[in-house]
Each structure stands twice: as C-alpha cells, then as structure tokens.
Coordinates of C-alpha atoms and ligand atoms in Angstrom, one line a residue:
M1 CA -13.1 8.0 -7.5
I2 CA -11.2 4.8 -7.7
L3 CA -7.4 5.0 -7.3
I4 CA -4.5 2.6 -7.1
L5 CA -1.2 3.6 -5.4
L6 CA 1.6 1.6 -6.9
G7 CA 5.2 1.7 -5.6
P8 CA 7.8 -0.4 -3.9
P9 CA 7.7 -1.1 -0.2
G10 CA 8.8 2.0 1.7
A11 CA 7.6 4.4 -1.1
G12 CA 5.2 5.9 1.4
K13 CA 2.0 4.5 0.0
G14 CA 0.4 4.1 3.5
T15 CA 1.3 7.7 4.5
Y16 CA 0.1 9.3 1.2
S17 CA -3.1 7.1 1.3
Q18 CA -4.0 8.4 4.7
R19 CA -3.8 12.0 3.5
L20 CA -5.6 11.3 0.2
I21 CA -8.6 9.5 1.8
E22 CA -9.1 12.5 4.0
A23 CA -9.1 14.8 1.0
Y24 CA -11.3 12.7 -1.2
K25 CA -13.5 11.1 1.5
I26 CA -13.1 7.6 0.3
P27 CA -11.9 4.6 2.2
Q28 CA -8.4 3.2 2.0
I29 CA -8.2 -0.5 1.2
S30 CA -4.7 -1.7 2.3
T31 CA -4.4 -5.5 1.7
G32 CA -1.3 -5.5 4.0
E33 CA -3.3 -3.9 6.8
I34 CA -6.2 -6.3 6.4
L35 CA -3.8 -9.2 6.5
R36 CA -2.0 -7.9 9.6
T37 CA -5.4 -7.5 11.3
S38 CA -6.2 -11.1 10.4
V39 CA -2.8 -12.3 11.8
K40 CA -3.4 -10.3 15.0
N41 CA -6.9 -11.9 15.4
G42 CA -5.6 -15.4 14.7
T43 CA -8.1 -16.1 11.9
E44 CA -7.6 -19.0 9.5
M45 CA -6.7 -16.6 6.7
G46 CA -4.2 -14.8 9.0
T47 CA -2.6 -18.0 9.9
K48 CA -2.1 -19.0 6.3
A49 CA -0.8 -15.5 5.3
K50 CA 1.7 -15.0 8.2
G51 CA 4.3 -17.4 6.9
Y52 CA 4.5 -15.6 3.6
M53 CA 4.4 -12.1 5.2
D54 CA 7.2 -12.8 7.7
K55 CA 9.4 -14.0 4.9
G56 CA 8.7 -11.0 2.7
L57 CA 6.9 -13.1 0.1
L58 CA 3.6 -12.4 -1.5
V59 CA 0.5 -14.1 -0.2
P60 CA -1.2 -16.2 -2.9
D61 CA -3.3 -14.3 -5.4
E62 CA -6.6 -16.2 -4.7
I63 CA -6.5 -15.2 -1.0
I64 CA -5.9 -11.5 -1.8
V65 CA -8.3 -11.3 -4.7
G66 CA -11.0 -12.8 -2.4
I67 CA -10.3 -10.1 0.3
V68 CA -10.5 -7.2 -2.2
S69 CA -13.6 -8.4 -4.1
E70 CA -15.5 -8.7 -0.8
R71 CA -14.2 -5.5 0.7
I72 CA -15.3 -3.3 -2.2
K73 CA -18.9 -4.4 -1.9
D74 CA -19.1 -2.6 1.5
A75 CA -21.3 0.4 1.7
D76 CA -18.5 2.8 2.4
C77 CA -17.0 2.0 -1.0
K78 CA -20.0 3.3 -2.9
N79 CA -18.3 6.6 -3.9
G80 CA -15.0 5.0 -4.6
F81 CA -11.9 3.8 -2.8
L82 CA -8.1 3.9 -2.8
L83 CA -6.3 0.6 -3.2
D84 CA -2.9 0.6 -1.3
G85 CA -0.7 -2.4 -1.9
F86 CA -3.1 -4.1 -4.4
P87 CA -2.7 -5.3 -7.1
R88 CA 0.8 -6.6 -6.7
T89 CA 1.0 -9.1 -9.6
V90 CA -0.3 -9.1 -13.2
E91 CA -2.7 -11.9 -12.2
Q92 CA -4.2 -9.7 -9.5
A93 CA -4.5 -6.8 -11.9
N94 CA -6.3 -9.0 -14.4
A95 CA -8.7 -10.3 -11.7
L96 CA -9.4 -6.7 -10.6
G97 CA -10.1 -5.7 -14.2
L98 CA -12.7 -8.5 -14.4
I99 CA -14.3 -7.4 -11.0
F100 CA -14.6 -3.8 -12.3
E101 CA -16.1 -5.0 -15.6
K102 CA -18.7 -7.1 -13.8
S103 CA -19.5 -4.4 -11.3
K104 CA -19.4 -1.6 -13.9
L105 CA -16.8 0.3 -12.0
K106 CA -14.1 2.5 -13.6
L107 CA -10.6 2.9 -12.5
D108 CA -9.7 6.6 -12.5
S109 CA -5.9 6.7 -11.9
V110 CA -2.9 4.7 -11.0
I111 CA -0.3 6.7 -9.2
N112 CA 3.2 5.2 -9.5
I113 CA 5.3 6.5 -6.6
I114 CA 9.0 6.5 -7.6
V115 CA 11.7 6.5 -4.8
K116 CA 15.4 5.7 -5.1
E117 CA 16.5 2.4 -3.5
D118 CA 18.8 3.9 -0.8
V119 CA 15.9 6.1 0.3
L120 CA 13.6 3.1 0.4
F121 CA 15.9 1.2 2.6
K122 CA 16.2 4.0 5.2
R123 CA 12.4 4.6 5.2
L124 CA 11.7 0.9 5.8
T125 CA 14.2 0.4 8.6
G126 CA 12.9 3.7 10.2
R127 CA 9.3 2.8 9.9
R128 CA 7.2 2.3 13.0
M129 CA 3.5 1.4 13.2
C130 CA 0.8 1.7 15.9
K131 CA -0.4 -1.6 17.3
V132 CA -3.8 -0.2 17.9
C133 CA -4.8 2.0 14.9
G134 CA -2.2 1.0 12.3
G135 CA -0.9 4.6 12.1
N136 CA 2.4 5.1 10.2
Y137 CA 5.5 6.8 11.7
N138 CA 9.2 7.0 10.8
I139 CA 11.9 7.6 13.3
Y140 CA 13.9 9.6 10.7
T141 CA 11.2 11.4 8.7
L142 CA 7.9 11.3 10.6
P143 CA 8.6 10.7 14.3
S144 CA 5.7 10.6 16.8
K145 CA 5.6 13.4 19.4
V146 CA 6.5 11.0 22.2
E147 CA 8.9 8.2 21.3
G148 CA 7.2 4.9 20.9
V149 CA 3.7 6.3 21.4
C150 CA 1.0 7.0 18.7
D151 CA 0.0 10.6 18.4
K152 CA -3.6 9.7 17.5
C153 CA -4.5 7.0 20.0
E154 CA -1.6 6.7 22.3
G155 CA -1.1 3.0 21.2
A156 CA 2.4 1.5 21.4
L157 CA 4.5 1.8 18.3
Y158 CA 6.3 -1.3 16.9
Q159 CA 8.6 -2.3 14.1
R160 CA 7.0 -4.7 11.6
E161 CA 8.6 -8.1 11.5
D162 CA 9.1 -7.7 7.7
D163 CA 10.8 -4.3 8.1
K164 CA 13.9 -5.9 9.6
P165 CA 16.9 -5.5 7.2
E166 CA 17.2 -9.2 6.2
T167 CA 13.5 -9.3 5.0
I168 CA 13.6 -5.8 3.3
E169 CA 16.0 -7.0 0.6
R170 CA 13.7 -9.9 -0.3
R171 CA 10.6 -7.6 -0.4
L172 CA 12.4 -5.2 -2.8
K173 CA 13.4 -8.1 -5.0
V174 CA 9.8 -9.5 -5.0
Y175 CA 8.6 -6.0 -5.9
A176 CA 11.1 -5.7 -8.9
E177 CA 10.2 -9.2 -10.2
Q178 CA 6.4 -9.4 -9.6
T179 CA 5.0 -5.9 -9.1
A180 CA 7.1 -3.6 -11.3
P181 CA 5.6 -5.2 -14.5
L182 CA 2.3 -3.5 -13.5
I183 CA 3.9 -0.1 -14.4
N184 CA 3.9 -1.0 -18.1
Y185 CA 0.6 -2.8 -17.7
Y186 CA -1.2 0.4 -16.6
K187 CA 1.0 2.6 -18.8
D188 CA -0.4 0.7 -21.8
K189 CA -3.9 1.5 -20.6
N190 CA -3.0 5.2 -20.4
I191 CA -4.0 5.5 -16.8
L192 CA -0.6 5.6 -15.1
H193 CA 0.9 8.8 -13.6
D194 CA 4.5 8.8 -12.3
V195 CA 5.2 10.8 -9.1
V196 CA 8.8 11.2 -8.1
A197 CA 8.9 11.1 -4.3
S198 CA 12.6 10.7 -3.2
E199 CA 12.7 14.3 -2.0
G200 CA 10.1 16.8 -0.8
S201 CA 7.8 16.9 2.2
I202 CA 4.8 14.6 2.6
E203 CA 2.5 17.6 1.9
E204 CA 4.4 18.4 -1.3
I205 CA 4.1 14.9 -2.6
V206 CA 0.4 14.7 -1.7
E207 CA -0.2 18.1 -3.5
K208 CA 1.5 16.6 -6.6
I209 CA -0.8 13.6 -6.5
K210 CA -3.9 15.8 -6.0
T211 CA -2.9 17.9 -9.0
I212 CA -2.8 14.8 -11.1
I213 CA -6.0 13.4 -9.8
G214 CA -7.8 16.7 -10.1
K215 CA -6.8 17.0 -13.8
Ligands
LIG301 P1 2.3 -4.1 2.8 O1 1.8 -3.6 4.1 O2 1.5 -3.6 1.7 O3 3.8 -3.9 2.6 O4 2.1 -5.7 2.8 C1 2.7 -6.5 3.8 C2 2.8 -7.9 3.3 O5 1.5 -8.4 3.1 C3 3.5 -8.1 1.9 O6 4.9 -8.2 2.0 C4 2.8 -9.4 1.5 O7 3.4 -10.6 2.2 C5 1.4 -9.3 2.0 N1 0.6 -8.6 0.9 C6 0.0 -7.4 1.0 N2 -0.7 -7.1 -0.1 C7 -0.5 -8.1 -0.9 C8 -0.9 -8.4 -2.3 N3 -1.7 -7.5 -3.0 N4 -0.6 -9.6 -2.8 C9 0.2 -10.5 -2.1 N5 0.6 -10.3 -0.9 C10 0.3 -9.1 -0.3

C-alpha cells in the first residue's frame, strides 16, 4: 500500500500518519522529520536545509527527491509506505512518478486533508513535539498527560521554530502557491480523495481515511 497525505501545514498529517501506519503496518516517510533529524545531527544536508526551514520556505527539490528515492529502497518499505509532507511541488510529484515507474511501484491513494485556515493557525501555534521521538501533541486538542513531557518516551516537548506565528503565515502562503496545485494534479489522475478534517475527533478522521483506503 502506497499512500500520500496531502494538506496544508497544521492539517494533522503527522498525527493521522502515526495512526495509519499502525493500522496498515507500513512505515511513515516524513520529509520534515528526516530534515529535522539531519539538522539535529548537524549533517551537511541538515545545515543546508535549516535556513530554508526556519524561514518557512521549501528546501530545494533535488535535496528532497534524493532523500525520498533513497529511503523507499529500505527493506521496511517493501510492503508499501506512507508519504507525509512529500511531494510538495509539481516538480517533486513528477520526480516521484518517474521513480515509481522505474521501480514498478503503484501509488494507491492520495488523501487530501482539508482544514479551514483559522483552525490551521490554532493547530500550528498549539503544536508541540517531542525532542526525542518526534511525537506530536497539541496544547489545545491533544495535550500530553504531563505538561511538557512526552507520554511515550518522557522526552521534553518543544515548539518548532517554524511554528512561531510570524513563520506560519509564510508557510501557509508557500502551501497555497507551491503545494495546492498538486490537488488538481492528482485529481486529474483519479487518485485523489478529499477528507474534510476541520471538525471531528482524530479517531473519526482516521476512520474516514480508512474507509476510503479500504474501498
Ligand atoms: P513539515 O514537518 O512537513 O511541516 O516540514 C517542515 C519543513 O521542512 C518545511 O517547512 C520545509 O522547509 C521542509 N520540507 C519538508 N518536506 C519538504 C518537501 N517535500 N519539499 C521541500 N521542503 C520540505
């Protein structure tokens, strides 16, 4: 099963991905998470990417496509994978199409998560992440049991640099200009499914997605 989760920053892609990979026993490939790990480890790629990420801009396509094309060769991807935060431009989608063609892989579904802009803003400013395991929380909608501490690994929770209000606006603009065109791109391929996620619990949204995928 190969899935893409599409949606603006704050739509909940990370949260839904974590639930879906448990249900379908496939790995999550989050380009944002891979980049954050590279930044934390001070690798050459991380150093290059950090400037773009902190400003809320997209990291150049060639870096991202390289990351994904290598990652999907790993053994844990042999039964499929879930792409979270990739592709984010038409160029990346074209590159992915070529990789799939060469590797004889088939994309099953693209889930387009739709969330109203005021809800997105609140979700982004409330978001907290675990420094150790990358787990997602939200002080408004999904708080940890103990404030500032991860439920799963007891790591410290932090607010991402790019979740500060001044950067959020730019990220939403970048999404509208560079990523939203992918909605029609995949609609034209008859593979896109809209999921409205402004309201409802995480479990309800995950069930909606599972119903679509199961069809
Ligand atoms: P995310 O965690 O998906 O919101 O990604 C955080 C940041 O990493 C983004 O704002 C971009 O700077 C960078 N990034 C993640 N995925 C991509 C991608 N597919 N293309 C370009 N930049 C990306």
